[in-house]
């Protein structure tokens, strides 16, 4: 949890939502508690919302009129459908399977998303969105965007389900997401390069929306993290020794870099809500922890340092100007 400089509300406000699988229940619970406490809807008070992976799912939900509480309920209702809860033996078998093919069935995720988003498209968004993914077909980082600039006319016809599948197709957990654009393009989780999308959103605001960095205030919501520890044996070893710790290192260092850079560029226009937990307490696909994540999110949202900053700087008496798309 990191507070900014105590500044009042700035002209341009960004909501940035991290990736993290089922741990998105924490972020959704934070937002639900803040919305209910302030009686303000996030989509009405942020000039730009960016979300990666599970954060992208939440961002899409907010932009299409869902409350944060409804998105929180999404995790409670569908978490164990997307990531079936299994015993020790079954989990060990899943882990073995993960060595040669994706651990989970992506059709379960698509069905859950379909129940929330139906056939709605990015063109129906009530606020500006930037959703990171990675384009496997072209071999490049990729951003799905609403029509908030005259150049951005190629994604607005895409369904929210397709965009959500693309940003959350985590390698080894799900198969790549396929989107038909004349041909067939494959996408994987935006977390491979922008798990914390705050810097992506800040760049978007500065370059395409003419926002001066010192006019920007960013509310960054994590999905919980754990202390990073690398033993001497692991650090001196190869792939088998590093294992999943290598991914953890990449994600941790990425968030640290984004926080430092965004805070410097905006001169303190940064507030982050996150929770450091015990090692191994939560996992990307441990749906049995959903209730604990929701309670933890509620608890962190009402802490004085967080609630005070949000009420003063983000969800206050000044809503963002209504979003009018530049592309019809």
Tab-separated table of C-alpha atoms in Angstrom, residues 53-280:
chain	number	residue	atom	x	y	z
A	53	UNK	CA	-5.885	-10.172	-17.632
A	54	UNK	CA	-8.303	-10.494	-14.699
A	55	UNK	CA	-8.016	-6.707	-14.328
A	56	UNK	CA	-9.121	-6.411	-17.950
A	57	UNK	CA	-12.218	-8.456	-17.173
A	58	UNK	CA	-13.088	-6.100	-14.326
A	59	UNK	CA	-12.378	-3.035	-16.487
A	60	UNK	CA	-14.650	-4.309	-19.252
A	61	UNK	CA	-17.403	-5.029	-16.757
A	62	UNK	CA	-17.249	-1.527	-15.287
A	63	UNK	CA	-17.208	0.076	-18.740
A	64	UNK	CA	-20.265	-1.898	-19.823
A	65	UNK	CA	-22.341	-0.811	-16.848
A	66	UNK	CA	-21.667	-3.502	-14.279
A	67	UNK	CA	-21.072	-2.352	-10.734
A	68	UNK	CA	-17.864	-3.359	-9.002
A	69	UNK	CA	-19.997	-5.494	-6.663
A	70	UNK	CA	-21.406	-7.387	-9.634
A	71	UNK	CA	-17.857	-8.033	-10.851
A	72	UNK	CA	-16.906	-9.168	-7.362
A	73	UNK	CA	-19.837	-11.575	-7.431
A	74	UNK	CA	-18.562	-12.854	-10.788
A	75	UNK	CA	-15.528	-14.337	-9.022
A	76	UNK	CA	-17.601	-15.760	-6.197
A	77	UNK	CA	-20.071	-17.362	-8.606
A	78	UNK	CA	-17.817	-18.560	-11.402
A	79	UNK	CA	-14.373	-18.954	-9.824
A	80	UNK	CA	-14.663	-22.677	-9.206
A	81	UNK	CA	-16.232	-23.220	-12.641
A	82	UNK	CA	-13.262	-21.587	-14.357
A	83	UNK	CA	-10.715	-23.162	-12.000
A	84	UNK	CA	-12.360	-26.348	-10.687
A	85	UNK	CA	-11.533	-27.086	-7.066
A	86	UNK	CA	-9.836	-30.464	-6.741
A	87	UNK	CA	-8.110	-32.603	-4.152
A	88	UNK	CA	-4.383	-33.060	-3.653
A	89	UNK	CA	-4.120	-36.005	-6.058
A	90	UNK	CA	-6.125	-34.305	-8.806
A	91	UNK	CA	-4.116	-31.109	-8.393
A	92	UNK	CA	-0.880	-33.032	-8.744
A	93	UNK	CA	-2.236	-34.563	-11.966
A	94	UNK	CA	-3.168	-31.089	-13.236
A	95	UNK	CA	0.340	-29.857	-12.520
A	96	UNK	CA	1.826	-32.788	-14.434
A	97	UNK	CA	-0.533	-32.123	-17.342
A	98	UNK	CA	0.572	-28.490	-17.313
A	99	UNK	CA	4.042	-29.590	-18.414
A	100	UNK	CA	2.717	-30.523	-21.855
A	101	UNK	CA	-0.605	-28.697	-22.304
A	102	UNK	CA	-2.727	-25.961	-20.696
A	103	UNK	CA	-3.906	-26.713	-17.188
A	104	UNK	CA	-7.497	-25.461	-17.594
A	105	UNK	CA	-10.281	-25.565	-20.186
A	106	UNK	CA	-10.697	-22.119	-21.757
A	107	UNK	CA	-14.293	-22.903	-22.760
A	108	UNK	CA	-15.260	-22.664	-19.078
A	109	UNK	CA	-13.854	-19.143	-18.920
A	110	UNK	CA	-15.605	-18.137	-22.133
A	111	UNK	CA	-18.950	-19.440	-20.850
A	112	UNK	CA	-18.581	-17.462	-17.620
A	113	UNK	CA	-17.663	-14.281	-19.498
A	114	UNK	CA	-20.570	-14.766	-21.890
A	115	UNK	CA	-22.973	-14.828	-18.950
A	116	UNK	CA	-21.760	-11.363	-17.895
A	117	UNK	CA	-21.006	-9.608	-21.187
A	118	UNK	CA	-23.389	-11.395	-23.552
A	119	UNK	CA	-22.635	-10.131	-27.093
A	120	UNK	CA	-21.784	-6.550	-26.188
A	121	UNK	CA	-18.875	-4.822	-27.905
A	122	UNK	CA	-16.198	-2.261	-27.107
A	123	UNK	CA	-18.289	0.296	-29.002
A	124	UNK	CA	-20.775	0.153	-26.122
A	125	UNK	CA	-18.221	1.158	-23.496
A	126	UNK	CA	-19.199	4.143	-21.340
A	127	UNK	CA	-15.577	5.093	-20.634
A	128	UNK	CA	-12.155	4.921	-22.280
A	129	UNK	CA	-10.438	1.544	-22.064
A	130	UNK	CA	-6.936	0.249	-22.755
A	131	UNK	CA	-6.559	-3.536	-22.395
A	132	UNK	CA	-3.081	-5.118	-22.858
A	133	UNK	CA	-2.542	-8.476	-24.570
A	134	UNK	CA	0.199	-10.077	-26.660
A	135	UNK	CA	-0.333	-10.834	-30.341
A	136	UNK	CA	1.234	-14.229	-31.055
A	137	UNK	CA	0.506	-14.043	-34.775
A	138	UNK	CA	2.502	-10.840	-35.257
A	139	UNK	CA	4.869	-11.380	-32.338
A	140	UNK	CA	4.195	-7.989	-30.739
A	141	UNK	CA	2.713	-6.317	-27.689
A	142	UNK	CA	-0.872	-5.288	-28.306
A	143	UNK	CA	-3.479	-2.955	-26.825
A	144	UNK	CA	-7.222	-3.246	-27.320
A	145	UNK	CA	-8.774	0.222	-27.195
A	146	UNK	CA	-12.110	1.953	-27.261
A	147	UNK	CA	-12.688	4.609	-29.923
A	148	UNK	CA	-11.227	7.463	-27.891
A	149	UNK	CA	-9.039	8.663	-30.765
A	150	UNK	CA	-9.762	8.974	-34.477
A	151	UNK	CA	-7.151	6.282	-35.176
A	152	UNK	CA	-8.818	3.718	-32.936
A	153	UNK	CA	-11.498	2.230	-35.141
A	154	UNK	CA	-10.304	-1.354	-35.514
A	155	UNK	CA	-11.245	-2.837	-32.128
A	156	UNK	CA	-14.590	-1.236	-31.387
A	157	UNK	CA	-16.567	-3.983	-33.133
A	158	UNK	CA	-14.936	-6.724	-31.062
A	159	UNK	CA	-17.011	-8.376	-28.383
A	160	UNK	CA	-16.064	-7.877	-24.746
A	161	UNK	CA	-15.874	-11.665	-24.430
A	162	UNK	CA	-13.207	-11.914	-27.154
A	163	UNK	CA	-11.171	-9.072	-25.668
A	164	UNK	CA	-11.426	-10.560	-22.174
A	165	UNK	CA	-10.340	-13.968	-23.464
A	166	UNK	CA	-7.356	-12.415	-25.237
A	167	UNK	CA	-6.051	-10.428	-22.285
A	168	UNK	CA	-6.477	-13.353	-19.851
A	169	UNK	CA	-5.142	-16.289	-21.912
A	170	UNK	CA	-2.294	-17.012	-19.507
A	171	UNK	CA	0.322	-19.344	-21.027
A	172	UNK	CA	0.238	-22.843	-19.476
A	173	UNK	CA	-3.161	-22.115	-17.891
A	174	UNK	CA	-5.243	-21.546	-21.033
A	175	UNK	CA	-4.881	-21.986	-24.772
A	176	UNK	CA	-4.269	-18.784	-26.784
A	177	UNK	CA	-7.409	-16.825	-27.613
A	178	UNK	CA	-8.438	-16.679	-31.254
A	179	UNK	CA	-9.953	-13.532	-32.767
A	180	UNK	CA	-11.096	-13.469	-36.369
A	181	UNK	CA	-10.021	-10.306	-38.174
A	182	UNK	CA	-10.297	-11.426	-41.758
A	183	UNK	CA	-7.722	-14.052	-40.861
A	184	UNK	CA	-7.196	-15.612	-37.457
A	185	UNK	CA	-5.060	-13.836	-34.875
A	186	UNK	CA	-3.937	-15.506	-31.649
A	187	UNK	CA	-3.483	-13.606	-28.385
A	188	UNK	CA	-2.155	-14.431	-24.941
A	189	UNK	CA	-2.284	-12.757	-21.550
A	190	UNK	CA	-1.174	-9.131	-21.408
A	191	UNK	CA	0.543	-9.977	-18.148
A	192	UNK	CA	3.560	-11.248	-20.078
A	193	UNK	CA	4.557	-7.600	-20.564
A	194	UNK	CA	2.166	-5.322	-18.652
A	195	UNK	CA	0.739	-7.123	-15.632
A	196	UNK	CA	0.523	-3.732	-13.903
A	197	UNK	CA	-0.899	-1.542	-16.697
A	198	UNK	CA	-0.469	1.839	-14.995
A	199	UNK	CA	2.424	2.950	-17.201
A	200	UNK	CA	0.546	1.783	-20.306
A	201	UNK	CA	-2.390	3.954	-19.271
A	202	UNK	CA	-0.182	6.941	-18.436
A	203	UNK	CA	1.476	6.739	-21.862
A	204	UNK	CA	-1.959	6.562	-23.493
A	205	UNK	CA	-3.141	9.622	-21.574
A	206	UNK	CA	-0.067	11.657	-22.455
A	207	UNK	CA	0.298	10.720	-26.117
A	208	UNK	CA	-3.276	10.303	-27.361
A	209	UNK	CA	-5.372	12.270	-24.873
A	210	UNK	CA	-3.077	15.298	-24.439
A	211	UNK	CA	-2.819	14.969	-20.659
A	212	UNK	CA	0.235	16.514	-19.019
A	213	UNK	CA	1.841	13.960	-16.673
A	214	UNK	CA	1.525	16.298	-13.711
A	215	UNK	CA	-2.227	16.551	-14.394
A	216	UNK	CA	-2.610	12.778	-14.052
A	217	UNK	CA	-3.497	10.876	-10.894
A	218	UNK	CA	-3.361	7.070	-10.934
A	219	UNK	CA	-5.218	4.656	-8.676
A	220	UNK	CA	-3.449	1.307	-9.062
A	221	UNK	CA	-5.106	-1.814	-7.631
A	222	UNK	CA	-3.115	-5.024	-7.195
A	223	UNK	CA	-4.312	-8.585	-6.718
A	224	UNK	CA	-2.207	-9.335	-3.618
A	225	UNK	CA	1.438	-10.353	-3.691
A	226	UNK	CA	3.867	-12.181	-1.458
A	227	UNK	CA	7.370	-11.448	-0.200
A	228	UNK	CA	9.879	-12.402	-2.864
A	229	UNK	CA	12.650	-14.666	-1.636
A	230	UNK	CA	15.247	-16.493	-3.751
A	231	UNK	CA	17.460	-19.014	-2.036
A	232	UNK	CA	21.167	-19.184	-2.850
A	233	UNK	CA	20.658	-22.663	-4.311
A	234	UNK	CA	17.876	-21.473	-6.618
A	235	UNK	CA	19.691	-18.342	-7.771
A	236	UNK	CA	22.716	-20.400	-8.782
A	237	UNK	CA	20.678	-23.091	-10.511
A	238	UNK	CA	19.063	-23.695	-13.889
A	239	UNK	CA	15.479	-23.951	-15.108
A	240	UNK	CA	14.524	-26.732	-12.704
A	241	UNK	CA	15.800	-24.761	-9.726
A	242	UNK	CA	14.184	-21.475	-10.689
A	243	UNK	CA	10.822	-22.909	-11.778
A	244	UNK	CA	7.859	-20.628	-11.110
A	245	UNK	CA	10.074	-18.272	-9.097
A	246	UNK	CA	11.366	-16.855	-12.381
A	247	UNK	CA	7.854	-15.733	-13.355
A	248	UNK	CA	7.355	-14.335	-9.861
A	249	UNK	CA	10.587	-12.357	-10.185
A	250	UNK	CA	9.534	-10.899	-13.541
A	251	UNK	CA	6.116	-9.857	-12.210
A	252	UNK	CA	7.499	-8.368	-8.992
A	253	UNK	CA	10.208	-6.355	-10.706
A	254	UNK	CA	7.740	-5.140	-13.336
A	255	UNK	CA	5.397	-3.694	-10.710
A	256	UNK	CA	8.327	-2.050	-8.911
A	257	UNK	CA	9.503	-0.428	-12.136
A	258	UNK	CA	6.035	0.789	-13.089
A	259	UNK	CA	5.433	2.273	-9.662
A	260	UNK	CA	8.753	4.115	-9.646
A	261	UNK	CA	8.415	5.438	-13.197
A	262	UNK	CA	4.752	6.445	-12.964
A	263	UNK	CA	5.269	8.159	-9.628
A	264	UNK	CA	8.241	10.130	-10.957
A	265	UNK	CA	6.533	11.136	-14.199
A	266	UNK	CA	3.387	12.331	-12.432
A	267	UNK	CA	5.323	13.871	-9.531
A	268	UNK	CA	3.408	11.917	-6.923
A	269	UNK	CA	0.182	11.306	-8.786
A	270	UNK	CA	0.039	7.719	-7.624
A	271	UNK	CA	-1.827	5.674	-5.045
A	272	UNK	CA	-1.641	1.895	-4.901
A	273	UNK	CA	-3.819	-0.510	-2.967
A	274	UNK	CA	-2.435	-4.003	-2.607
A	275	UNK	CA	-1.811	-6.554	0.137
A	276	UNK	CA	1.337	-8.509	0.933
A	277	UNK	CA	0.307	-11.970	2.088
A	278	UNK	CA	2.057	-15.022	3.460
A	279	UNK	CA	3.856	-17.115	0.868
A	280	UNK	CA	1.593	-19.605	-0.874
